[in-house]
PDB file of C-alpha atoms in Angstrom:
ATOM      1  CA  UNK T   1       0.250  -0.535  -0.252  1.00  0.00           C
ATOM      2  CA  UNK T   2       1.288   3.451  -0.945  1.00  0.00           C
ATOM      3  CA  UNK T   3       1.653   6.428   1.506  1.00  0.00           C
ATOM      4  CA  UNK T   4      -0.497   8.730  -0.606  1.00  0.00           C
ATOM      5  CA  UNK T   5      -3.982   7.386  -1.105  1.00  0.00           C
ATOM      6  CA  UNK T   6      -3.346   3.657  -1.903  1.00  0.00           C
ATOM      7  CA  UNK T   7      -1.165   4.667  -5.389  1.00  0.00           C
ATOM      8  CA  UNK T   8       0.817   8.039  -5.257  1.00  0.00           C
ATOM      9  CA  UNK T   9      -2.238  10.252  -5.912  1.00  0.00           C
ATOM     10  CA  UNK T  10      -2.920  13.854  -3.933  1.00  0.00           C
ATOM     11  CA  UNK T  11      -5.974  13.323  -2.204  1.00  0.00           C
ATOM     12  CA  UNK T  12      -7.644  16.291  -3.188  1.00  0.00           C
ATOM     13  CA  UNK T  13      -6.965  18.493  -5.856  1.00  0.00           C
ATOM     14  CA  UNK T  14      -9.064  21.548  -4.802  1.00  0.00           C
ATOM     15  CA  UNK T  15     -11.379  22.684  -2.609  1.00  0.00           C
ATOM     16  CA  UNK T  16     -14.270  22.072  -4.729  1.00  0.00           C
ATOM     17  CA  UNK T  17     -13.823  18.499  -4.868  1.00  0.00           C
ATOM     18  CA  UNK T  18     -15.752  17.378  -1.839  1.00  0.00           C
ATOM     19  CA  UNK T  19     -17.484  18.682   1.287  1.00  0.00           C
ATOM     20  CA  UNK T  20     -15.332  18.548   4.395  1.00  0.00           C
ATOM     21  CA  UNK T  21     -16.518  19.006   7.887  1.00  0.00           C
ATOM     22  CA  UNK T  22     -13.967  20.119  10.437  1.00  0.00           C
ATOM     23  CA  UNK T  23     -14.908  19.916  13.894  1.00  0.00           C
ATOM     24  CA  UNK T  24     -15.222  23.411  14.618  1.00  0.00           C
ATOM     25  CA  UNK T  25     -18.235  23.417  11.389  1.00  0.00           C
ATOM     26  CA  UNK T  26     -19.850  20.826  13.604  1.00  0.00           C
ATOM     27  CA  UNK T  27     -20.614  22.830  16.730  1.00  0.00           C
ATOM     28  CA  UNK T  28     -23.384  24.983  14.494  1.00  0.00           C
ATOM     29  CA  UNK T  29     -25.294  21.576  15.232  1.00  0.00           C
ATOM     30  CA  UNK T  30     -27.079  20.955  18.643  1.00  0.00           C
ATOM     31  CA  UNK T  31     -26.556  17.446  18.407  1.00  0.00           C
ATOM     32  CA  UNK T  32     -24.606  14.780  16.471  1.00  0.00           C
ATOM     33  CA  UNK T  33     -28.003  13.807  14.956  1.00  0.00           C
ATOM     34  CA  UNK T  34     -29.210  16.592  13.897  1.00  0.00           C
ATOM     35  CA  UNK T  35     -25.359  16.909  12.277  1.00  0.00           C
ATOM     36  CA  UNK T  36     -26.379  13.786  10.887  1.00  0.00           C
ATOM     37  CA  UNK T  37     -29.759  14.539   9.432  1.00  0.00           C
ATOM     38  CA  UNK T  38     -28.212  17.818   7.610  1.00  0.00           C
ATOM     39  CA  UNK T  39     -25.274  15.323   6.355  1.00  0.00           C
ATOM     40  CA  UNK T  40     -27.889  13.573   4.818  1.00  0.00           C
ATOM     41  CA  UNK T  41     -29.752  16.503   3.024  1.00  0.00           C
ATOM     42  CA  UNK T  42     -26.822  17.882   1.681  1.00  0.00           C
ATOM     43  CA  UNK T  43     -25.767  14.653   0.110  1.00  0.00           C
ATOM     44  CA  UNK T  44     -28.959  14.461  -1.287  1.00  0.00           C
ATOM     45  CA  UNK T  45     -28.121  18.261  -3.168  1.00  0.00           C
ATOM     46  CA  UNK T  46     -24.893  17.117  -4.113  1.00  0.00           C
ATOM     47  CA  UNK T  47     -24.648  13.597  -4.822  1.00  0.00           C
ATOM     48  CA  UNK T  48     -21.196  13.648  -7.287  1.00  0.00           C
ATOM     49  CA  UNK T  49     -19.476  15.224  -4.274  1.00  0.00           C
ATOM     50  CA  UNK T  50     -17.875  13.029  -1.353  1.00  0.00           C
ATOM     51  CA  UNK T  51     -19.031  14.177   2.019  1.00  0.00           C
ATOM     52  CA  UNK T  52     -15.586  14.152   4.222  1.00  0.00           C
ATOM     53  CA  UNK T  53     -15.940  14.416   7.966  1.00  0.00           C
ATOM     54  CA  UNK T  54     -13.442  15.234  10.758  1.00  0.00           C
ATOM     55  CA  UNK T  55     -13.049  12.802  13.607  1.00  0.00           C
ATOM     56  CA  UNK T  56     -11.349  13.857  16.477  1.00  0.00           C
ATOM     57  CA  UNK T  57     -11.453  10.866  18.580  1.00  0.00           C
ATOM     58  CA  UNK T  58     -12.226   6.864  18.279  1.00  0.00           C
ATOM     59  CA  UNK T  59     -15.738   7.709  19.607  1.00  0.00           C
ATOM     60  CA  UNK T  60     -16.392  10.251  17.187  1.00  0.00           C
ATOM     61  CA  UNK T  61     -15.556   8.010  14.508  1.00  0.00           C
ATOM     62  CA  UNK T  62     -17.172   5.097  15.687  1.00  0.00           C
ATOM     63  CA  UNK T  63     -20.095   7.357  15.638  1.00  0.00           C
ATOM     64  CA  UNK T  64     -19.684   8.514  11.972  1.00  0.00           C
ATOM     65  CA  UNK T  65     -18.714   4.636  10.715  1.00  0.00           C
ATOM     66  CA  UNK T  66     -22.550   3.893  12.160  1.00  0.00           C
ATOM     67  CA  UNK T  67     -23.723   6.617  10.144  1.00  0.00           C
ATOM     68  CA  UNK T  68     -21.829   5.330   7.393  1.00  0.00           C
ATOM     69  CA  UNK T  69     -20.447   8.423   5.901  1.00  0.00           C
ATOM     70  CA  UNK T  70     -18.370   8.450   2.763  1.00  0.00           C
ATOM     71  CA  UNK T  71     -15.094   9.505   4.474  1.00  0.00           C
ATOM     72  CA  UNK T  72     -13.602   9.894   7.929  1.00  0.00           C
ATOM     73  CA  UNK T  73     -10.438  12.478   7.855  1.00  0.00           C
ATOM     74  CA  UNK T  74      -8.601  11.791  11.491  1.00  0.00           C
ATOM     75  CA  UNK T  75      -6.752  14.723  13.030  1.00  0.00           C
ATOM     76  CA  UNK T  76      -4.241  13.570  15.413  1.00  0.00           C
ATOM     77  CA  UNK T  77      -5.442  10.085  16.664  1.00  0.00           C
ATOM     78  CA  UNK T  78      -3.223   8.080  18.194  1.00  0.00           C
ATOM     79  CA  UNK T  79      -1.990   4.941  16.334  1.00  0.00           C
ATOM     80  CA  UNK T  80      -3.963   2.500  18.917  1.00  0.00           C
ATOM     81  CA  UNK T  81      -7.014   5.076  18.309  1.00  0.00           C
ATOM     82  CA  UNK T  82      -6.848   4.246  14.344  1.00  0.00           C
ATOM     83  CA  UNK T  83      -6.277   0.738  14.589  1.00  0.00           C
ATOM     84  CA  UNK T  84      -9.072   0.746  17.053  1.00  0.00           C
ATOM     85  CA  UNK T  85     -11.021   2.899  14.418  1.00  0.00           C
ATOM     86  CA  UNK T  86      -9.952   0.234  11.310  1.00  0.00           C
ATOM     87  CA  UNK T  87     -11.092  -2.706  13.260  1.00  0.00           C
ATOM     88  CA  UNK T  88     -14.755  -1.198  13.955  1.00  0.00           C
ATOM     89  CA  UNK T  89     -14.935  -0.151  10.355  1.00  0.00           C
ATOM     90  CA  UNK T  90     -14.176  -3.862   9.193  1.00  0.00           C
ATOM     91  CA  UNK T  91     -15.862  -5.294  12.018  1.00  0.00           C
ATOM     92  CA  UNK T  92     -19.529  -2.622  10.601  1.00  0.00           C
ATOM     93  CA  UNK T  93     -18.726  -3.889   7.317  1.00  0.00           C
ATOM     94  CA  UNK T  94     -18.960  -0.303   6.114  1.00  0.00           C
ATOM     95  CA  UNK T  95     -17.618   1.237   3.314  1.00  0.00           C
ATOM     96  CA  UNK T  96     -16.397   4.628   4.897  1.00  0.00           C
ATOM     97  CA  UNK T  97     -12.653   5.407   3.811  1.00  0.00           C
ATOM     98  CA  UNK T  98     -10.515   6.519   6.822  1.00  0.00           C
ATOM     99  CA  UNK T  99      -7.644   8.920   6.265  1.00  0.00           C
ATOM    100  CA  UNK T 100      -5.335  10.086   8.320  1.00  0.00           C
ATOM    101  CA  UNK T 101      -4.142  13.644   9.230  1.00  0.00           C
ATOM    102  CA  UNK T 102      -2.212  15.389  11.585  1.00  0.00           C
ATOM    103  CA  UNK T 103       1.470  14.952  12.041  1.00  0.00           C
ATOM    104  CA  UNK T 104       2.193  12.465   9.745  1.00  0.00           C
ATOM    105  CA  UNK T 105       5.491  12.955   7.959  1.00  0.00           C
ATOM    106  CA  UNK T 106       8.302  10.850   6.292  1.00  0.00           C
ATOM    107  CA  UNK T 107       9.370   9.478   9.637  1.00  0.00           C
ATOM    108  CA  UNK T 108       6.154   8.056  10.953  1.00  0.00           C
ATOM    109  CA  UNK T 109       4.349   7.639   7.995  1.00  0.00           C
ATOM    110  CA  UNK T 110       4.664   3.963   7.878  1.00  0.00           C
ATOM    111  CA  UNK T 111       3.481   3.624  11.340  1.00  0.00           C
ATOM    112  CA  UNK T 112       0.129   4.905  10.235  1.00  0.00           C
ATOM    113  CA  UNK T 113      -0.058   2.457   6.783  1.00  0.00           C
ATOM    114  CA  UNK T 114       0.204  -0.276   9.327  1.00  0.00           C
ATOM    115  CA  UNK T 115      -2.982   0.781  10.661  1.00  0.00           C
ATOM    116  CA  UNK T 116      -4.746  -0.713   7.844  1.00  0.00           C
ATOM    117  CA  UNK T 117      -6.060   3.096   7.039  1.00  0.00           C
ATOM    118  CA  UNK T 118      -7.168   3.905   3.425  1.00  0.00           C
ATOM    119  CA  UNK T 119      -4.827   7.039   3.270  1.00  0.00           C
ATOM    120  CA  UNK T 120      -2.751   9.748   4.826  1.00  0.00           C
ATOM    121  CA  UNK T 121      -3.406  13.472   4.347  1.00  0.00           C
ATOM    122  CA  UNK T 122      -0.178  15.608   4.883  1.00  0.00           C
ATOM    123  CA  UNK T 123       1.565  18.491   3.934  1.00  0.00           C
ATOM    124  CA  UNK T 124       4.882  17.429   4.918  1.00  0.00           C
ATOM    125  CA  UNK T 125       6.120  17.138   1.431  1.00  0.00           C
ATOM    126  CA  UNK T 126       5.642  20.840   0.540  1.00  0.00           C
ATOM    127  CA  UNK T 127       8.132  21.846   3.462  1.00  0.00           C
ATOM    128  CA  UNK T 128      11.658  21.862   2.976  1.00  0.00           C
ATOM    129  CA  UNK T 129      14.668  22.993   5.393  1.00  0.00           C
ATOM    130  CA  UNK T 130      16.483  26.383   5.046  1.00  0.00           C
ATOM    131  CA  UNK T 131      19.476  26.370   2.531  1.00  0.00           C
ATOM    132  CA  UNK T 132      21.828  28.056   2.969  1.00  0.00           C
ATOM    133  CA  UNK T 133      22.870  29.949  -0.171  1.00  0.00           C
ATOM    134  CA  UNK T 134      25.606  32.094  -1.138  1.00  0.00           C
ATOM    135  CA  UNK T 135      27.003  33.932  -4.176  1.00  0.00           C
ATOM    136  CA  UNK T 136      30.564  35.567  -4.896  1.00  0.00           C
ATOM    137  CA  UNK T 137      30.682  38.573  -7.479  1.00  0.00           C
ATOM    138  CA  UNK T 138      33.872  38.572  -9.126  1.00  0.00           C
ATOM    139  CA  UNK T 139      35.438  41.208 -11.687  1.00  0.00           C
ATOM    140  CA  UNK T 140      37.243  39.910 -14.435  1.00  0.00           C
ATOM    141  CA  UNK T 141      40.304  41.408 -16.858  1.00  0.00           C
TER     142      UNK T 141
END
């Protein structure tokens, strides 16, 4: 399994491809049930879009798996909680994709892949260490 979306693919080309609900977007709903009902209505209005919902804990991911959302994007979940999430997904026999985000880089991505998640979301590949460049000007002749 590749560390980038199953085959070296970028998980999203631009912000219009999916509808992503971060945890702070969900606070406008009084309850999880109200949020999930709204998700169902939104999906009916834009059937060509995948809805991605961020999960901040195993319990949150479990609730979203029970609701059979299209994609769960975990944020800074421990490897243990990711393994529990994947195991719960498999036992529930749902088609939800699980992607992990938050603090993942070249040094720890293999550990995340081993949990059985479907993809990794990382921006670490876009950063580079500062280079110390210099130039010399020489006058000839």
